[in-house]
Amino acid sequence: MTNAEIAAALEELAVLYQLDGADRYRVLAYTNSARTIRDQGSSVEEMALCGEVTELPGVGKTLEEKILALIETGEIPAAAKLKEKLPPGLIEINRIPGLGPKTVRRLHDELGVNGPDDLREAAEAGKVRELKGLGAKSEESILEGLDRLDEEPAGPQRKLLDEVLPLAEELVTALREHPSCEQAEIAGSARRMADTCKDIDLIATSRDPKTLAAHIASHETVASAGNPSENGVKLETQPGIGVDVRIVVPEAFGNLLQHFTGSAAHNTVLREIAVSEGLHVSEHGIKDDSTGETEAFRTEHEVYERLGYSYIEPELRENRGELEAARAGELPDLVERSQVRGDLHCHTTLSDGQNTLEEMAAAAEELGYDYLAITDHSASHGFGDGVPADVLLRRVEEIREFNRQEGRIRLLAGSEVNINADGTLDYEDDVLDELDWVIASIHTGFSKSESAMTARMIAAIEHPAVDCIGHATGRLLTRRDPYPLDIEAALEAAARSNTAFEINGSPKRRDLSDVHARMAKAAGVKIVLNTDSHRVGSFAYMRYAVATARRAWLEPADVLNTGSWWK
Ligand code: DGT
Ligand code: CA
Ligand code: ZN
């Protein structure tokens, strides 16, 4: 049993408990340990069988018993009991986005809903909107959710890049460490730094491919493996991410890497153009019609050169004009991580962060930054952890004090201010005027119309105190769609009023997206690369902000925080 399967069973148990009305802490205990188990590099099944599973943080005797029963019988007895007790339809409607177990429970208790059919009937009869806390809008989105339940049974989910990339890097390192391995690289969507990935693609060259395939199949994170062969091996890992390892002879490494990096759209057009020029591109080489010979290349640079292009960075290979630009020698000089001089969005213990101002500052110094903006949430953040104006003003003083120290990072006194439903901001102007850096973000009230949301955002963009718009579309990758917004109108307003937009590098956000950030550049809007860190470890998310910027064709001059502090 893989870690992912054990984690899924515990998550299901958490949902079942919630549907049954258990208290929040009991539920949290199961969801937290599910995450710990999924992220565990080696087999939790083995740990459990050796009596070591209670060494994991948050895993006690009760949970150990449940895990052992799951391994032995394929189910957790408590879950089986609850499934018998609860109507099966409730578990199904719990999958509707926005419908948490608590609401499902109320629908059951108050409207007698036992499954999708009951729920549809109740919603169509306008009964759902009568429940406290639910309205016509919720009713509408429940009906939409029900339609989608029929359309797509819960398929395997795409993974966020930060779940995939560290694992891919660990495996590629393991490949390189083997004596028979000459070269190994990550390919596919992970190499292109896409928002989400279906799986991990790895390629390697070796004179002894079968031995190398067997070696990687025995890695501790591998839960099961196909048959190692001359061509590679398919793996299933403990976190539930599939891996395709392909092995070739060294002479064609460039062709193979180019082929399996994709994207499929990039490669399809690349091949079509090549055919019209008498060249056939495959993972094995480039065949020239005029000579009938196939040439293999060791590097991608040579592959692109042979086809008449300058080298195209993996992040650009999405068939968004990169081939034409590479032909014409007009590819952008992409921004790099090392060019970022500071982070302009982070939280501390003053609002909902986990580290103090001093700890955040020290971590940013460790990264070699010149400046760091402290941007805790404003007064009515909506989650009970906002910062009232007087507390913020004391914080500003504290930051001024900090900046009097010699040889330390420059801190900017900032805030992530809520944009209220009517487009006003959450602090009075005289408070905002005390700040060096103001990010305005929408955190609540997502279900307004597009025109209302756009007007709301433009009002903030045009506010003279606002420097930057935070996570502009509110999307949460694989979990929540962006709220309705006319991004073009917002960008136009931003260009006029000289307001920047951030690329929020939190891997679940990547917001602005690559497409929107490229639109921002075209509209003349400056971009800020931010991490929205709530703890020191998240400063590393800058990597993903930079990745989105590169996928958006951004150059250093398009990004404000590649420069020195400018205000
Ligand atoms: P993913 O896995 O959905 O996140 O995205 P990719 O791009 O990693 O796609 P994947 O894993 O199916 O295939 C890896 C690369 O292999 C892909 O980017 C391009 C290449 N490839 C795979 N199948 C095809 C195909 O049918 N035609 C072409 N031209 N290339 C393909
Ligand atoms: Ca892939
Ligand atoms: Zn925020």
XYZ file of C-alpha atoms and ligand atoms in Angstrom:
600
model
C 0.000 0.000 0.000
C 1.497 3.364 -1.012
C 1.735 6.366 1.276
C -0.739 8.096 -1.034
C -3.290 5.316 -0.526
C -2.889 5.368 3.248
C -3.221 9.172 3.227
C -6.346 8.986 1.065
C -7.955 6.510 3.479
C -7.256 8.836 6.417
C -8.619 11.827 4.516
C -11.743 9.859 3.751
C -12.050 8.983 7.421
C -11.750 12.686 8.284
C -14.607 13.483 5.897
C -16.721 10.690 7.324
C -16.168 11.914 10.872
C -17.138 15.407 9.816
C -20.284 14.177 8.087
C -21.039 12.401 11.309
C -20.592 15.650 13.236
C -17.297 14.984 15.029
C -15.422 17.930 16.523
C -12.956 19.885 14.492
C -9.826 18.795 16.363
C -10.401 15.142 15.799
C -10.870 15.852 12.102
C -7.774 18.061 11.947
C -5.693 15.320 13.530
C -6.547 12.993 10.647
C -6.074 15.510 7.830
C -2.724 16.622 9.276
C -1.389 13.110 9.640
C -2.625 12.295 6.127
C -0.394 15.068 4.824
C 2.582 13.921 6.897
C 2.194 10.413 5.516
C 1.831 11.510 1.906
C 4.991 13.632 2.151
C 7.020 10.872 3.782
C 9.854 9.839 1.458
C 9.894 6.134 2.327
C 7.222 3.467 2.806
C 4.870 4.121 5.726
C 3.485 0.621 5.309
C 6.936 -0.769 6.126
C 7.284 1.600 9.069
C 3.913 0.465 10.413
C 4.799 -3.209 10.049
C 8.059 -2.643 11.955
C 6.212 -0.802 14.730
C 7.882 2.508 13.857
C 4.959 4.514 12.539
C 4.410 6.361 15.832
C 7.786 8.044 15.211
C 6.041 10.245 12.651
C 4.894 13.592 14.018
C 1.240 13.521 15.076
C 0.874 9.757 14.726
C -0.099 8.096 17.992
C -1.276 4.685 19.112
C -4.858 5.116 17.885
C -3.741 6.064 14.430
C -1.188 3.259 14.360
C -3.953 0.756 15.029
C -6.032 2.191 12.214
C -3.132 2.122 9.768
C -2.290 -1.482 10.649
C -5.906 -2.530 10.180
C -5.960 -0.713 6.836
C -2.837 -2.546 5.671
C -4.122 -5.933 6.828
C -7.768 -5.718 5.774
C -7.849 -2.949 3.156
C -10.101 -0.738 5.242
C -10.237 1.168 8.498
C -12.953 -0.394 10.720
C -14.114 3.035 11.944
C -14.545 4.173 8.332
C -16.417 1.027 7.388
C -18.791 1.523 10.307
C -19.449 5.147 9.396
C -20.074 4.219 5.774
C -22.746 1.795 6.898
C -24.293 4.394 9.134
C -24.212 7.361 6.737
C -26.176 7.553 3.457
C -23.634 6.883 0.666
C -24.991 9.824 -1.352
C -23.694 12.245 1.270
C -20.113 11.226 0.605
C -20.716 11.834 -3.069
C -22.168 15.343 -2.758
C -19.316 16.227 -0.450
C -17.186 16.206 -3.626
C -19.006 19.263 -4.984
C -16.565 22.191 -4.840
C -17.541 24.609 -2.081
C -19.710 22.077 -0.277
C -17.839 21.081 2.841
C -18.890 18.235 5.147
C -20.406 20.706 7.601
C -22.830 22.086 5.024
C -23.597 18.608 3.732
C -24.442 17.624 7.269
C -26.859 20.550 7.564
C -28.463 19.788 4.216
C -29.069 16.311 5.563
C -30.381 17.375 8.975
C -32.453 20.329 7.856
C -33.664 19.319 4.375
C -33.473 15.545 4.572
C -30.937 15.409 1.724
C -29.395 11.950 1.365
C -27.630 12.231 -1.975
C -27.306 14.003 -5.342
C -30.931 13.432 -6.403
C -32.389 14.841 -3.177
C -30.018 17.753 -3.350
C -30.982 18.593 -6.927
C -34.645 18.455 -6.016
C -34.145 20.717 -3.017
C -32.043 23.208 -4.971
C -34.474 23.338 -7.879
C -37.328 23.925 -5.466
C -35.405 26.871 -4.001
C -35.124 25.280 -0.579
C -31.347 25.434 -0.281
C -31.307 29.234 -0.347
C -33.508 29.287 2.724
C -30.830 27.713 4.908
C -28.933 30.151 7.080
C -25.658 31.149 5.435
C -26.590 29.831 2.024
C -28.176 32.005 -0.646
C -29.394 31.990 -4.227
C -25.778 32.104 -5.413
C -24.816 29.007 -3.410
C -27.877 27.245 -4.718
C -26.852 28.039 -8.268
C -23.297 26.822 -7.774
C -24.592 23.655 -6.107
C -26.643 22.929 -9.222
C -23.595 23.554 -11.402
C -21.559 21.305 -9.123
C -24.169 18.562 -9.443
C -23.937 18.744 -13.253
C -20.209 18.355 -13.040
C -20.492 15.404 -10.657
C -22.231 13.532 -13.465
C -19.702 14.641 -16.050
C -16.412 13.706 -14.434
C -16.016 11.035 -11.825
C -13.082 12.076 -9.627
C -10.168 11.294 -11.956
C -6.535 11.297 -10.896
C -5.697 14.874 -9.960
C -2.854 16.834 -11.454
C -0.179 17.684 -8.910
C 1.159 21.099 -8.025
C 4.687 21.743 -9.251
C 6.105 21.912 -5.716
C 4.824 18.401 -4.993
C 6.480 17.104 -8.158
C 9.732 18.986 -8.601
C 11.570 18.040 -5.360
C 10.720 14.382 -5.982
C 11.887 14.636 -9.602
C 15.125 16.227 -8.428
C 15.709 13.498 -5.874
C 15.206 10.792 -8.482
C 17.365 12.455 -11.103
C 20.140 12.739 -8.513
C 19.761 9.036 -7.774
C 20.081 8.272 -11.491
C 23.214 10.401 -11.817
C 24.825 8.689 -8.836
C 24.745 5.307 -10.530
C 28.056 4.393 -12.202
C 26.419 3.365 -15.480
C 24.576 6.678 -15.871
C 26.166 9.287 -18.123
C 23.519 11.984 -18.122
C 20.097 12.368 -16.574
C 17.575 15.198 -16.752
C 14.028 16.013 -15.800
C 11.814 16.377 -18.877
C 8.079 16.968 -19.463
C 5.913 19.573 -17.761
C 8.119 19.656 -14.641
C 11.067 20.875 -16.726
C 8.834 23.469 -18.344
C 7.893 24.583 -14.792
C 4.184 24.281 -15.573
C 1.599 25.086 -12.884
C 0.630 21.442 -12.496
C 1.965 18.107 -13.700
C 0.322 14.803 -14.506
C 3.467 12.819 -13.826
C 7.279 12.987 -13.797
C 9.271 12.339 -16.959
C 12.951 11.511 -16.533
C 15.458 10.720 -19.225
C 18.926 9.285 -18.940
C 21.717 7.858 -21.040
C 23.613 4.733 -20.132
C 25.719 1.990 -21.658
C 23.990 -0.438 -19.323
C 20.355 0.735 -19.388
C 18.771 -2.314 -17.805
C 20.957 -2.103 -14.709
C 20.237 1.615 -14.405
C 16.494 0.976 -14.717
C 16.668 -1.670 -11.979
C 18.685 0.711 -9.794
C 16.112 3.492 -9.927
C 13.261 1.025 -9.427
C 14.779 0.143 -6.052
C 14.775 3.750 -4.780
C 13.115 4.105 -1.362
C 10.374 6.379 -2.636
C 9.282 3.838 -5.264
C 6.170 1.954 -4.178
C 5.912 -0.277 -7.233
C 7.669 -0.552 -10.561
C 7.068 -2.056 -13.984
C 9.588 -4.325 -15.636
C 12.984 -2.601 -15.917
C 14.101 -2.883 -19.558
C 16.637 -1.518 -22.045
C 14.343 1.450 -22.635
C 13.671 2.393 -19.032
C 10.997 1.709 -16.465
C 7.677 3.054 -15.177
C 7.428 3.771 -11.459
C 4.706 4.507 -8.931
C 6.015 6.533 -5.992
C 4.927 6.735 -2.362
C 3.291 10.158 -2.772
C 1.185 8.715 -5.598
C 3.038 10.397 -8.456
C 3.854 8.268 -11.498
C 7.322 8.418 -13.054
C 8.340 7.562 -16.589
C 12.063 6.857 -16.873
C 13.400 6.587 -20.415
C 16.968 5.522 -21.184
C 18.882 5.829 -24.480
C 22.394 5.753 -25.839
C 24.358 8.971 -25.196
C 24.606 10.006 -28.864
C 20.910 10.949 -29.043
C 20.513 12.599 -25.618
C 19.720 16.011 -27.139
C 16.986 14.568 -29.344
C 15.442 12.590 -26.521
C 15.491 15.487 -24.075
C 13.979 17.820 -26.660
C 11.272 15.315 -27.510
C 10.221 14.477 -23.979
C 10.386 18.023 -22.682
C 7.502 18.918 -24.995
C 5.121 20.451 -24.857
C 3.240 18.277 -27.301
C 1.930 21.481 -28.945
C 5.448 22.919 -29.317
C 6.777 19.679 -30.769
C 3.896 19.205 -33.175
C 4.441 22.611 -34.795
C 8.215 22.168 -34.711
C 7.837 18.921 -36.639
C 5.360 20.309 -39.157
C 7.673 23.178 -40.023
C 10.613 20.762 -40.258
C 8.713 18.466 -42.645
C 8.028 21.409 -44.944
C 11.795 21.905 -45.006
C 12.553 18.251 -45.739
C 13.535 17.266 -42.191
C 11.948 14.610 -39.987
C 12.314 15.119 -36.237
C 11.961 12.259 -33.783
C 13.302 11.285 -30.375
C 16.084 9.398 -32.164
C 17.391 12.150 -34.406
C 16.730 14.356 -37.399
C 16.411 12.672 -40.783
C 17.309 14.750 -43.829
C 15.218 13.875 -46.942
C 17.924 15.083 -49.307
C 20.574 12.677 -47.993
C 18.381 10.032 -46.373
C 20.599 10.176 -43.309
C 19.574 10.535 -39.684
C 21.722 12.745 -37.490
C 21.644 12.350 -33.714
C 22.623 15.175 -31.368
C 24.038 15.137 -27.873
C 22.585 18.494 -26.862
C 19.324 20.333 -27.370
C 21.242 23.404 -28.495
C 22.428 21.428 -31.510
C 18.918 20.132 -32.216
C 17.468 23.654 -32.334
C 20.432 24.937 -34.296
C 20.106 22.206 -36.925
C 16.454 23.174 -37.364
C 17.290 26.858 -37.798
C 16.345 28.173 -34.361
C 18.211 29.781 -31.521
C 17.972 27.776 -28.292
C 14.505 27.925 -26.713
C 14.297 27.773 -22.907
C 11.996 24.948 -21.674
C 9.598 27.412 -19.979
C 8.816 28.923 -23.388
C 7.966 25.689 -25.175
C 4.189 26.024 -25.169
C 3.583 26.990 -28.806
C 2.937 30.593 -27.904
C 5.063 32.196 -30.612
C 8.456 30.954 -29.390
C 9.318 29.152 -32.639
C 8.794 32.271 -34.783
C 10.734 34.366 -32.286
C 13.584 31.842 -32.171
C 13.767 31.795 -35.978
C 13.979 35.573 -36.032
C 16.495 35.702 -33.174
C 13.988 37.694 -31.114
C 13.541 35.576 -28.018
C 13.412 37.514 -24.755
C 16.351 37.573 -22.379
C 14.424 35.878 -19.559
C 14.540 37.042 -15.964
C 16.522 34.808 -13.576
C 16.214 33.981 -9.894
C 19.588 35.563 -9.107
C 18.357 38.928 -10.419
C 15.628 39.237 -7.775
C 16.794 41.681 -5.095
C 13.974 41.453 -2.578
C 10.596 40.000 -1.684
C 7.639 42.362 -1.397
C 4.932 40.187 0.150
C 5.217 38.306 3.415
C 3.333 37.806 6.674
C 4.507 37.601 10.264
C 3.001 36.528 13.572
C 1.325 39.947 13.657
C -1.343 38.478 11.359
C -1.397 34.849 10.228
C 2.318 34.182 9.712
C 4.265 31.592 11.699
C 7.508 33.554 12.153
C 8.324 36.883 13.783
C 9.479 39.993 11.973
C 13.037 39.364 13.159
C 12.972 35.770 11.922
C 11.593 36.753 8.532
C 14.178 39.526 8.186
C 17.029 37.188 9.098
C 15.837 34.586 6.573
C 15.656 37.212 3.827
C 19.183 38.338 4.708
C 20.288 34.724 4.431
C 18.992 34.769 0.847
C 21.089 37.818 0.092
C 18.149 40.161 -0.478
C 18.574 43.928 -0.248
C 15.042 44.591 0.966
C 11.940 42.883 2.313
C 8.426 44.275 2.589
C 6.446 43.173 5.648
C 2.821 42.998 4.505
C 0.553 41.560 7.163
C -3.190 41.371 6.587
C -5.350 44.406 7.219
C -8.070 44.909 9.814
C -10.909 42.821 8.416
C -8.945 40.076 6.740
C -11.932 37.835 7.293
C -10.200 35.057 9.181
C -9.883 36.703 12.566
C -6.212 37.521 12.213
C -6.273 41.025 10.797
C -4.232 43.957 12.066
C -6.120 47.004 13.410
C -4.792 50.427 12.387
C -3.184 51.257 15.759
C -1.332 47.938 15.795
C -0.137 48.554 12.242
C 1.155 52.012 13.133
C 3.126 50.568 16.052
C 4.543 48.014 13.623
C 5.630 50.834 11.304
C 7.581 52.348 14.214
C 9.158 48.986 14.937
C 10.287 48.739 11.309
C 11.745 52.243 11.343
C 13.648 51.187 14.473
C 14.879 48.016 12.766
C 16.160 50.037 9.831
C 18.351 52.120 12.122
C 20.558 49.056 12.615
C 23.762 49.066 10.574
C 24.427 46.420 7.961
C 21.020 44.824 7.970
C 18.422 44.263 5.292
C 16.143 47.227 4.505
C 12.626 46.512 5.703
C 9.664 48.181 4.062
C 6.640 48.908 6.195
C 3.769 47.499 4.218
C 0.382 45.889 4.323
C -1.716 43.495 2.323
C -4.891 45.544 2.472
C -8.259 44.014 1.821
C -10.257 45.424 -1.044
C -13.752 45.706 0.418
C -16.807 44.636 -1.567
C -17.448 48.243 -2.576
C -13.890 48.808 -3.807
C -12.788 50.844 -0.785
C -9.753 49.794 1.219
C -9.604 48.409 4.709
C -7.542 51.256 6.250
C -8.133 54.988 6.188
C -5.952 56.974 3.794
C -3.943 58.602 6.597
C -2.908 55.131 7.809
C -1.977 53.997 4.296
C 0.108 57.152 3.876
C 2.424 55.946 6.643
C 3.375 52.861 4.642
C 6.209 52.302 2.169
C 4.451 49.600 0.217
C 0.784 48.713 -0.163
C -0.549 45.546 -1.757
C -4.310 45.450 -2.272
C -5.994 42.047 -2.486
C -9.447 40.521 -2.644
C -9.978 37.820 0.001
C -13.738 37.619 0.388
C -16.952 38.035 -1.572
C -15.923 36.096 -4.688
C -19.393 35.423 -5.993
C -20.181 38.859 -7.446
C -20.619 39.422 -11.178
C -17.656 40.039 -13.458
C -18.474 43.713 -13.831
C -18.812 44.168 -10.073
C -15.530 42.372 -9.362
C -13.748 44.358 -12.075
C -15.051 47.701 -10.826
C -14.047 46.716 -7.299
C -10.503 45.934 -8.380
C -10.142 49.002 -10.587
C -11.180 51.217 -7.686
C -8.258 49.778 -5.701
C -5.882 50.041 -8.666
C -6.722 53.729 -8.972
C -6.311 54.440 -5.255
C -3.170 56.601 -4.962
C -1.816 54.647 -1.967
C -1.920 51.273 -3.720
C 1.373 50.114 -5.220
C 0.486 46.591 -6.272
C -2.435 44.168 -6.688
C -2.005 40.838 -4.857
C -2.931 37.401 -6.311
C -5.205 39.148 -8.781
C -7.523 36.332 -9.858
C -7.877 34.472 -6.537
C -7.405 31.105 -8.191
C -6.239 28.107 -6.162
C -4.763 25.565 -8.543
C -6.665 22.234 -8.652
C -9.085 23.620 -6.008
C -10.745 26.907 -6.844
C -11.418 28.662 -10.129
C -10.517 32.322 -10.485
C -13.321 34.711 -9.605
C -14.898 36.449 -12.595
C -12.720 39.397 -13.624
C -12.087 41.391 -16.801
C -8.329 41.166 -16.521
C -7.744 43.300 -19.626
C -9.737 46.187 -18.177
C -7.883 45.830 -14.863
C -4.493 45.841 -16.589
C -5.410 48.870 -18.645
C -6.354 50.733 -15.472
C -3.094 49.623 -13.844
C -1.026 50.884 -16.767
C -2.782 54.266 -16.553
C -2.298 54.639 -12.797
C 1.132 53.049 -12.651
C 0.058 50.234 -10.311
C 2.016 46.977 -10.420
C 0.630 43.425 -10.338
C 2.346 40.647 -8.446
C 3.096 37.166 -9.578
C 2.355 35.341 -6.352
C 4.817 32.450 -6.315
C 2.959 30.320 -3.801
C 2.755 27.068 -5.797
C -0.966 26.755 -5.231
C -1.522 30.245 -6.640
C 0.981 31.215 -9.388
C -1.243 34.277 -9.736
C -0.992 36.200 -12.091
C -0.717 33.210 -14.378
C 1.881 33.048 -17.157
C -0.720 34.079 -19.744
C -1.989 37.009 -17.681
C 1.505 38.180 -16.769
C 2.380 38.262 -20.442
C -0.738 40.343 -21.058
C 0.394 42.651 -18.268
C 3.735 43.181 -19.968
C 2.008 43.920 -23.265
C -0.253 46.422 -21.493
C 2.763 48.165 -19.971
C 2.139 47.008 -16.396
C 5.115 46.264 -14.164
C 5.300 42.921 -12.399
C 6.527 42.160 -8.876
C 7.740 38.640 -8.030
C 6.496 37.706 -4.555
C 6.217 34.665 -2.322
C 3.410 35.647 0.075
C 5.464 33.777 2.698
C 3.731 32.902 5.945
C 6.891 31.243 7.305
C 10.605 31.494 6.563
C 10.663 28.298 4.482
C 8.270 29.751 1.922
C 10.735 32.362 0.716
C 11.884 29.497 -1.509
C 8.646 29.937 -3.482
C 10.436 32.727 -5.343
C 11.529 29.935 -7.637
C 7.935 29.459 -8.776
C 7.282 33.180 -9.173
C 10.360 33.384 -11.390
C 9.195 30.324 -13.331
C 5.842 31.948 -14.082
C 7.618 35.160 -15.081
C 9.817 33.234 -17.500
C 6.806 31.409 -18.913
C 5.331 34.895 -19.420
C 8.385 35.950 -21.460
C 9.397 38.550 -18.849
C 12.821 40.172 -18.921
C 14.543 41.728 -15.882
C 13.340 45.208 -16.839
C 9.694 44.049 -16.683
C 10.091 43.095 -13.017
C 10.208 45.836 -10.362
C 12.068 43.843 -7.737
C 15.052 43.140 -9.950
C 15.961 46.730 -9.188
C 17.052 48.494 -6.033
C 14.321 49.885 -3.792
C 12.904 52.730 -5.832
C 10.557 54.793 -3.724
P 1.772 16.459 -18.216
O 2.431 15.161 -17.998
O 0.350 16.348 -18.649
O 1.935 17.367 -17.083
O 2.500 17.177 -19.472
P 3.769 16.659 -20.273
O 4.124 17.722 -21.233
O 4.825 16.218 -19.346
O 3.181 15.450 -21.119
P 3.510 13.880 -21.149
O 4.040 13.400 -19.839
O 2.297 13.241 -21.662
O 4.629 13.732 -22.241
C 5.937 14.264 -22.058
C 6.416 14.853 -23.343
O 6.580 13.847 -24.330
C 5.443 15.820 -23.967
O 5.558 17.110 -23.426
C 5.837 15.762 -25.402
C 6.239 14.335 -25.593
N 5.105 13.574 -26.145
C 4.382 12.647 -25.505
N 3.412 12.156 -26.300
C 3.525 12.822 -27.462
C 2.809 12.789 -28.708
O 1.857 12.034 -28.867
N 3.213 13.627 -29.678
C 4.268 14.470 -29.524
N 4.630 15.290 -30.506
N 4.962 14.524 -28.377
C 4.594 13.715 -27.375
Ca 4.583 14.501 -17.918
Zn -3.548 37.458 0.298
